[in-house]
Amino acid sequence: MLGITDLSTYLVGLALIILLPGPNSLYVVSVAARRGPRVAYRAAAGVLCGDTVLMTLSAGGVASLLQTSPVLFAVVKFAGAGYLTWLAAGMLRGAWALWRGREARRAERQEGAAEAPKETVERPYRRALVVSLLNPKAILFFISFFVQFVDPSYAHPVLSFLTLGAWAQLFSFTYLSVLIFSGTFLAATFRRRKRLTAGLSAGAGAAFLGFAAKLSLASAG
């Protein structure tokens, strides 16, 4: 079908890969817990748009360029690791402020009216988009994973890549939706327990530092 071989195996592998925790899904669920589903879907849109760009670049041969140019790969790799580190630092600062009680008092004084300024500052769509795009391993992953399920004799391989990409986006959107509403369900508890929120924010920040370290150590191979 459309030059795709063994679609069932592809879908099983895709589901397992999407279920693995990563910086994008972690960021989306944190936004859902703090800001609600409407804002979280903006972050999810950033993830989906970023992945779409990476899939397009993969099909266009950028993956091969990254593999053959160590300098270009290193530049993109360290830019991505630096951005993840910056996000982690912001999460850890927020967790420390919550633990000290400063954020809790400020939130109570500015409840309601403060939501708009916070949304403007955070810009969840842009953050999620940048996290997605500054990940050269994702480009390499898309082409190396997709190509296993494309019939080399099919006359229109681009159509095969587009179909595989559409399945990936459908799975990703469904998974992010589950995360968003799970995060929203827990948000009320987090708002009542500021120190619990601080602990989770610190954990998320530490995870992002781990993602940054892993990306900085990645190789093109």
Coordinates of C-alpha atoms in Angstrom, one line a residue:
M1 CA 0.0 0.0 0.0
L2 CA 1.6 3.3 -1.2
G3 CA 5.0 1.6 -1.3
I4 CA 4.9 0.7 2.5
T5 CA 6.0 -2.7 3.5
D6 CA 4.9 -4.4 6.8
L7 CA 2.7 -1.5 8.0
S8 CA 1.6 -3.4 11.2
T9 CA 5.2 -3.8 12.3
Y10 CA 5.8 -0.1 11.6
L11 CA 2.8 0.9 13.7
V12 CA 3.9 -1.3 16.7
G13 CA 7.4 0.1 16.6
L14 CA 6.1 3.7 16.2
A15 CA 3.8 3.3 19.2
L16 CA 6.7 2.0 21.4
I17 CA 9.0 4.9 20.2
I18 CA 6.4 7.6 20.9
L19 CA 5.7 6.2 24.4
L20 CA 9.3 6.7 25.4
P21 CA 9.6 9.9 27.5
G22 CA 11.4 12.8 25.9
P23 CA 11.9 16.5 26.3
N24 CA 8.9 17.4 24.1
S25 CA 6.3 15.2 25.9
L26 CA 7.7 16.2 29.3
Y27 CA 7.4 19.9 28.4
V28 CA 3.8 19.5 27.1
V29 CA 2.6 17.7 30.3
S30 CA 4.3 20.3 32.5
V31 CA 2.4 23.1 30.6
A32 CA -0.8 21.2 30.9
A33 CA -0.4 20.9 34.7
R34 CA 0.5 24.5 35.1
R35 CA -1.7 26.3 32.5
G36 CA -4.4 23.9 31.4
P37 CA -5.3 22.1 28.1
R38 CA -5.8 25.2 25.9
V39 CA -2.2 26.4 26.4
A40 CA -0.8 22.9 26.4
Y41 CA -2.2 22.3 22.9
R42 CA -0.1 25.3 21.8
A43 CA 2.9 23.4 23.0
A44 CA 1.7 20.2 21.3
A45 CA 1.3 22.2 18.1
G46 CA 4.9 23.2 18.4
V47 CA 5.9 19.6 18.7
L48 CA 3.9 18.5 15.7
C49 CA 5.1 21.4 13.5
G50 CA 8.7 20.7 14.6
D51 CA 8.4 17.0 13.8
T52 CA 6.8 17.8 10.4
V53 CA 9.7 20.0 9.5
L54 CA 12.2 17.3 10.6
M55 CA 10.4 14.7 8.6
T56 CA 10.4 16.9 5.5
L57 CA 14.1 17.6 5.9
S58 CA 14.8 13.9 6.4
A59 CA 13.0 13.1 3.1
G60 CA 14.9 15.9 1.4
G61 CA 18.3 14.5 2.3
V62 CA 19.4 16.7 5.3
A63 CA 20.0 13.5 7.3
S64 CA 22.7 12.4 4.9
L65 CA 24.2 15.9 5.1
L66 CA 24.4 15.7 8.9
Q67 CA 25.9 12.3 8.7
T68 CA 28.7 13.4 6.3
S69 CA 29.4 16.8 8.0
P70 CA 30.6 16.3 11.6
V71 CA 31.0 20.1 12.0
L72 CA 27.4 20.8 11.1
F73 CA 26.1 18.0 13.3
A74 CA 28.2 19.3 16.2
V75 CA 26.8 22.8 15.8
V76 CA 23.2 21.7 15.7
K77 CA 23.8 19.2 18.5
F78 CA 25.4 21.7 21.0
A79 CA 22.8 24.4 20.1
G80 CA 20.1 21.9 21.1
A81 CA 21.9 20.8 24.2
G82 CA 22.4 24.5 25.2
Y83 CA 18.7 25.3 24.7
L84 CA 17.6 22.3 26.8
T85 CA 20.0 23.4 29.6
W86 CA 18.5 26.9 29.5
L87 CA 15.0 25.4 29.8
A88 CA 16.2 23.2 32.7
A89 CA 17.7 26.2 34.5
G90 CA 14.4 28.0 34.3
M91 CA 12.5 25.0 35.7
L92 CA 15.0 24.7 38.6
R93 CA 14.7 28.4 39.4
G94 CA 10.9 28.1 39.4
A95 CA 11.1 25.1 41.7
W96 CA 13.4 26.9 44.1
A97 CA 11.1 29.9 44.2
L98 CA 8.1 27.6 44.9
W99 CA 9.9 25.8 47.6
R100 CA 10.7 29.1 49.3
G101 CA 7.1 30.1 49.1
R102 CA 7.6 33.2 47.0
E103 CA 5.9 31.9 44.0
A104 CA 2.9 30.7 46.0
R105 CA 2.3 34.2 47.5
R106 CA 2.8 35.9 44.2
A107 CA 0.4 33.6 42.5
E108 CA -2.3 34.2 45.1
R109 CA -1.9 38.0 44.7
Q110 CA -2.0 37.9 40.9
E111 CA -4.5 35.1 40.4
G112 CA -6.5 35.5 37.2
A113 CA -5.0 38.7 35.9
A114 CA -1.5 37.3 35.8
E115 CA -2.4 34.5 33.4
A116 CA -2.1 36.6 30.3
P117 CA 1.4 38.0 31.0
K118 CA 2.7 34.6 32.0
E119 CA 1.4 33.1 28.7
T120 CA 3.1 35.9 26.7
V121 CA 6.4 35.3 28.5
E122 CA 6.5 31.5 28.3
R123 CA 5.4 31.1 24.6
P124 CA 4.8 27.4 24.8
Y125 CA 4.4 26.9 21.0
R126 CA 7.8 28.5 20.3
R127 CA 9.6 26.6 23.1
A128 CA 8.3 23.3 22.0
L129 CA 9.1 24.0 18.3
V130 CA 12.7 25.0 19.1
V131 CA 13.2 21.9 21.3
S132 CA 12.0 19.8 18.4
L133 CA 14.1 21.5 15.7
L134 CA 17.3 21.5 17.6
N135 CA 17.6 17.8 17.7
P136 CA 19.7 16.4 14.8
K137 CA 19.3 12.9 16.1
A138 CA 15.6 13.2 15.3
I139 CA 16.3 13.9 11.7
L140 CA 18.6 10.8 11.5
F141 CA 16.0 8.8 13.3
F142 CA 13.2 9.6 11.0
I143 CA 15.1 8.7 7.8
S144 CA 16.7 5.5 9.3
F145 CA 13.4 4.3 10.8
F146 CA 11.1 5.2 7.9
V147 CA 13.4 3.8 5.2
Q148 CA 13.0 0.3 6.6
F149 CA 9.3 0.3 5.6
V150 CA 9.6 1.8 2.2
D151 CA 9.6 -0.5 -0.9
P152 CA 12.7 0.5 -2.9
S153 CA 11.0 -0.5 -6.1
Y154 CA 8.0 1.8 -5.5
A155 CA 7.8 4.7 -8.1
H156 CA 6.9 7.4 -5.6
P157 CA 9.0 7.0 -2.4
V158 CA 8.1 10.6 -1.3
L159 CA 4.5 9.5 -1.0
S160 CA 5.5 6.6 1.1
F161 CA 7.4 8.9 3.5
L162 CA 4.5 11.3 3.7
T163 CA 2.2 8.4 4.6
L164 CA 4.5 7.1 7.3
G165 CA 4.9 10.6 8.6
A166 CA 1.1 11.1 8.7
W167 CA 0.8 7.9 10.9
A168 CA 3.6 9.2 13.2
Q169 CA 1.8 12.6 13.6
L170 CA -1.5 10.9 14.4
F171 CA 0.1 8.7 17.0
S172 CA 1.9 11.7 18.5
F173 CA -1.2 13.9 18.6
T174 CA -3.1 11.1 20.4
Y175 CA -0.4 10.5 22.9
L176 CA 0.1 14.3 23.6
S177 CA -3.7 14.6 24.1
V178 CA -3.6 11.9 26.8
L179 CA -0.7 13.7 28.5
I180 CA -2.5 17.0 28.3
F181 CA -5.7 15.8 30.0
S182 CA -3.7 13.8 32.5
G183 CA -1.7 16.9 33.4
T184 CA -4.9 18.9 33.7
F185 CA -6.4 16.3 36.0
L186 CA -3.5 16.6 38.3
A187 CA -3.2 20.4 38.1
A188 CA -5.7 21.0 41.0
T189 CA -3.7 18.9 43.3
F190 CA -0.5 20.6 42.3
R191 CA -2.0 24.0 42.9
R192 CA -3.0 23.0 46.5
R193 CA 0.4 21.5 47.2
K194 CA 3.0 24.0 46.2
R195 CA 5.9 22.0 47.5
L196 CA 4.8 19.0 45.5
T197 CA 4.8 21.2 42.5
A198 CA 8.3 22.4 43.3
G199 CA 9.5 18.8 43.6
L200 CA 8.0 17.9 40.2
S201 CA 9.4 21.0 38.6
A202 CA 12.8 20.2 40.0
G203 CA 12.5 16.6 38.7
A204 CA 11.5 17.9 35.2
G205 CA 14.5 20.3 35.3
A206 CA 16.9 17.5 36.2
A207 CA 15.4 15.4 33.4
F208 CA 16.0 18.2 30.9
L209 CA 19.6 18.4 32.0
G210 CA 19.8 14.7 31.4
F211 CA 18.4 15.2 27.9
A212 CA 20.9 17.9 27.2
A213 CA 23.8 15.7 28.4
K214 CA 22.6 12.8 26.2
L215 CA 22.3 15.1 23.2
S216 CA 25.7 16.6 23.7
L217 CA 27.3 13.2 23.8
A218 CA 25.4 11.9 20.7
S219 CA 27.2 11.0 17.5
A220 CA 26.0 11.0 13.9
G221 CA 26.4 7.3 13.6

